[in-house]
Amino acid sequence: MVTVERAQTGLRIERSLLKVLKGLAEYLDMSLGDLVEGVALHAFEGKAPFSPETIEKIEQLKAVYGMTLTTADAHRLAEK
């Protein structure tokens, strides 16, 4: 185990994406913060963070929560 100091943040995130992330964290039995940290650390090293089985679950969660965003939408979102 590595000991770290965590900071509380007021992160704003698209609603359906947040629902998928929360659902995935619950499915993986981890906190939302731990999930986001893991995804970021994998991305920083150019590694895929999810197994094929987990990607299947993500697709199911995206369908349930109506998430249609893709990487093509990144950095191009506007708020209502």
PDB file of C-alpha atoms in Angstrom:
ATOM      1  CA  MET A   1       0.000   0.000   0.000  1.00  0.00           C
ATOM      2  CA  VAL A   2       1.101   3.541  -0.750  1.00  0.00           C
ATOM      3  CA  THR A   3       0.081   6.237   1.719  1.00  0.00           C
ATOM      4  CA  VAL A   4      -1.297   9.375   0.052  1.00  0.00           C
ATOM      5  CA  GLU A   5      -2.867  12.658   1.071  1.00  0.00           C
ATOM      6  CA  ARG A   6      -6.205  13.277  -0.620  1.00  0.00           C
ATOM      7  CA  ALA A   7      -7.947  16.589  -1.268  1.00  0.00           C
ATOM      8  CA  GLN A   8     -11.687  17.242  -1.415  1.00  0.00           C
ATOM      9  CA  THR A   9     -12.719  18.801  -4.731  1.00  0.00           C
ATOM     10  CA  GLY A  10     -15.844  20.276  -6.244  1.00  0.00           C
ATOM     11  CA  LEU A  11     -15.525  18.507  -9.580  1.00  0.00           C
ATOM     12  CA  ARG A  12     -18.252  19.341 -12.131  1.00  0.00           C
ATOM     13  CA  ILE A  13     -19.058  16.536 -14.549  1.00  0.00           C
ATOM     14  CA  GLU A  14     -21.740  15.717 -17.117  1.00  0.00           C
ATOM     15  CA  ARG A  15     -24.743  14.090 -15.435  1.00  0.00           C
ATOM     16  CA  SER A  16     -25.039  10.810 -17.376  1.00  0.00           C
ATOM     17  CA  LEU A  17     -21.268  10.281 -17.235  1.00  0.00           C
ATOM     18  CA  LEU A  18     -21.387  10.688 -13.467  1.00  0.00           C
ATOM     19  CA  LYS A  19     -24.199   8.136 -13.200  1.00  0.00           C
ATOM     20  CA  VAL A  20     -22.193   5.616 -15.242  1.00  0.00           C
ATOM     21  CA  LEU A  21     -19.085   6.206 -13.117  1.00  0.00           C
ATOM     22  CA  LYS A  22     -21.047   5.829  -9.875  1.00  0.00           C
ATOM     23  CA  GLY A  23     -22.685   2.647 -11.166  1.00  0.00           C
ATOM     24  CA  LEU A  24     -19.326   1.253 -12.222  1.00  0.00           C
ATOM     25  CA  ALA A  25     -17.741   2.094  -8.874  1.00  0.00           C
ATOM     26  CA  GLU A  26     -20.607   0.278  -7.121  1.00  0.00           C
ATOM     27  CA  TYR A  27     -20.230  -2.707  -9.464  1.00  0.00           C
ATOM     28  CA  LEU A  28     -16.471  -2.843  -8.769  1.00  0.00           C
ATOM     29  CA  ASP A  29     -17.066  -2.343  -5.020  1.00  0.00           C
ATOM     30  CA  MET A  30     -14.903   0.764  -4.760  1.00  0.00           C
ATOM     31  CA  SER A  31     -15.413   4.443  -4.101  1.00  0.00           C
ATOM     32  CA  LEU A  32     -15.986   6.879  -6.927  1.00  0.00           C
ATOM     33  CA  GLY A  33     -12.741   8.647  -5.966  1.00  0.00           C
ATOM     34  CA  ASP A  34     -10.748   5.408  -6.152  1.00  0.00           C
ATOM     35  CA  LEU A  35     -12.228   4.669  -9.580  1.00  0.00           C
ATOM     36  CA  VAL A  36     -11.373   8.136 -10.940  1.00  0.00           C
ATOM     37  CA  GLU A  37      -7.842   7.932  -9.509  1.00  0.00           C
ATOM     38  CA  GLY A  38      -7.311   4.553 -11.157  1.00  0.00           C
ATOM     39  CA  VAL A  39      -8.624   5.708 -14.533  1.00  0.00           C
ATOM     40  CA  ALA A  40      -6.419   8.820 -14.438  1.00  0.00           C
ATOM     41  CA  LEU A  41      -3.290   6.896 -13.428  1.00  0.00           C
ATOM     42  CA  HIS A  42      -3.840   4.382 -16.240  1.00  0.00           C
ATOM     43  CA  ALA A  43      -4.438   7.197 -18.755  1.00  0.00           C
ATOM     44  CA  PHE A  44      -1.269   9.015 -17.664  1.00  0.00           C
ATOM     45  CA  GLU A  45       0.728   5.886 -18.587  1.00  0.00           C
ATOM     46  CA  GLY A  46      -1.195   5.243 -21.814  1.00  0.00           C
ATOM     47  CA  LYS A  47      -2.703   2.033 -20.440  1.00  0.00           C
ATOM     48  CA  ALA A  48      -6.270   0.789 -20.707  1.00  0.00           C
ATOM     49  CA  PRO A  49      -7.930   0.887 -17.269  1.00  0.00           C
ATOM     50  CA  PHE A  50     -10.633  -1.736 -17.875  1.00  0.00           C
ATOM     51  CA  SER A  51     -10.845  -5.420 -18.751  1.00  0.00           C
ATOM     52  CA  PRO A  52     -13.113  -6.573 -21.593  1.00  0.00           C
ATOM     53  CA  GLU A  53     -15.642  -7.762 -18.980  1.00  0.00           C
ATOM     54  CA  THR A  54     -15.691  -4.352 -17.300  1.00  0.00           C
ATOM     55  CA  ILE A  55     -16.098  -2.627 -20.664  1.00  0.00           C
ATOM     56  CA  GLU A  56     -19.193  -4.792 -21.256  1.00  0.00           C
ATOM     57  CA  LYS A  57     -20.594  -3.609 -17.917  1.00  0.00           C
ATOM     58  CA  ILE A  58     -19.820   0.006 -18.857  1.00  0.00           C
ATOM     59  CA  GLU A  59     -21.791  -0.427 -22.093  1.00  0.00           C
ATOM     60  CA  GLN A  60     -24.745  -1.761 -20.081  1.00  0.00           C
ATOM     61  CA  LEU A  61     -24.566   1.179 -17.672  1.00  0.00           C
ATOM     62  CA  LYS A  62     -24.336   3.651 -20.570  1.00  0.00           C
ATOM     63  CA  ALA A  63     -27.543   2.187 -22.017  1.00  0.00           C
ATOM     64  CA  VAL A  64     -29.337   2.310 -18.654  1.00  0.00           C
ATOM     65  CA  TYR A  65     -28.388   5.945 -18.022  1.00  0.00           C
ATOM     66  CA  GLY A  66     -28.731   7.140 -21.618  1.00  0.00           C
ATOM     67  CA  MET A  67     -25.113   8.177 -21.971  1.00  0.00           C
ATOM     68  CA  THR A  68     -24.287   8.889 -25.613  1.00  0.00           C
ATOM     69  CA  LEU A  69     -21.063  10.872 -25.192  1.00  0.00           C
ATOM     70  CA  THR A  70     -17.890   9.563 -26.815  1.00  0.00           C
ATOM     71  CA  THR A  71     -14.264  10.680 -26.942  1.00  0.00           C
ATOM     72  CA  ALA A  72     -15.183  12.776 -29.993  1.00  0.00           C
ATOM     73  CA  ASP A  73     -17.262  14.933 -27.625  1.00  0.00           C
ATOM     74  CA  ALA A  74     -14.378  15.589 -25.243  1.00  0.00           C
ATOM     75  CA  HIS A  75     -13.499  19.281 -24.854  1.00  0.00           C
ATOM     76  CA  ARG A  76     -16.541  20.206 -26.966  1.00  0.00           C
ATOM     77  CA  LEU A  77     -19.322  20.203 -24.351  1.00  0.00           C
ATOM     78  CA  ALA A  78     -21.412  23.288 -23.597  1.00  0.00           C
ATOM     79  CA  GLU A  79     -23.608  23.725 -20.520  1.00  0.00           C
ATOM     80  CA  LYS A  80     -27.315  24.536 -20.616  1.00  0.00           C
TER      81      LYS A  80
END
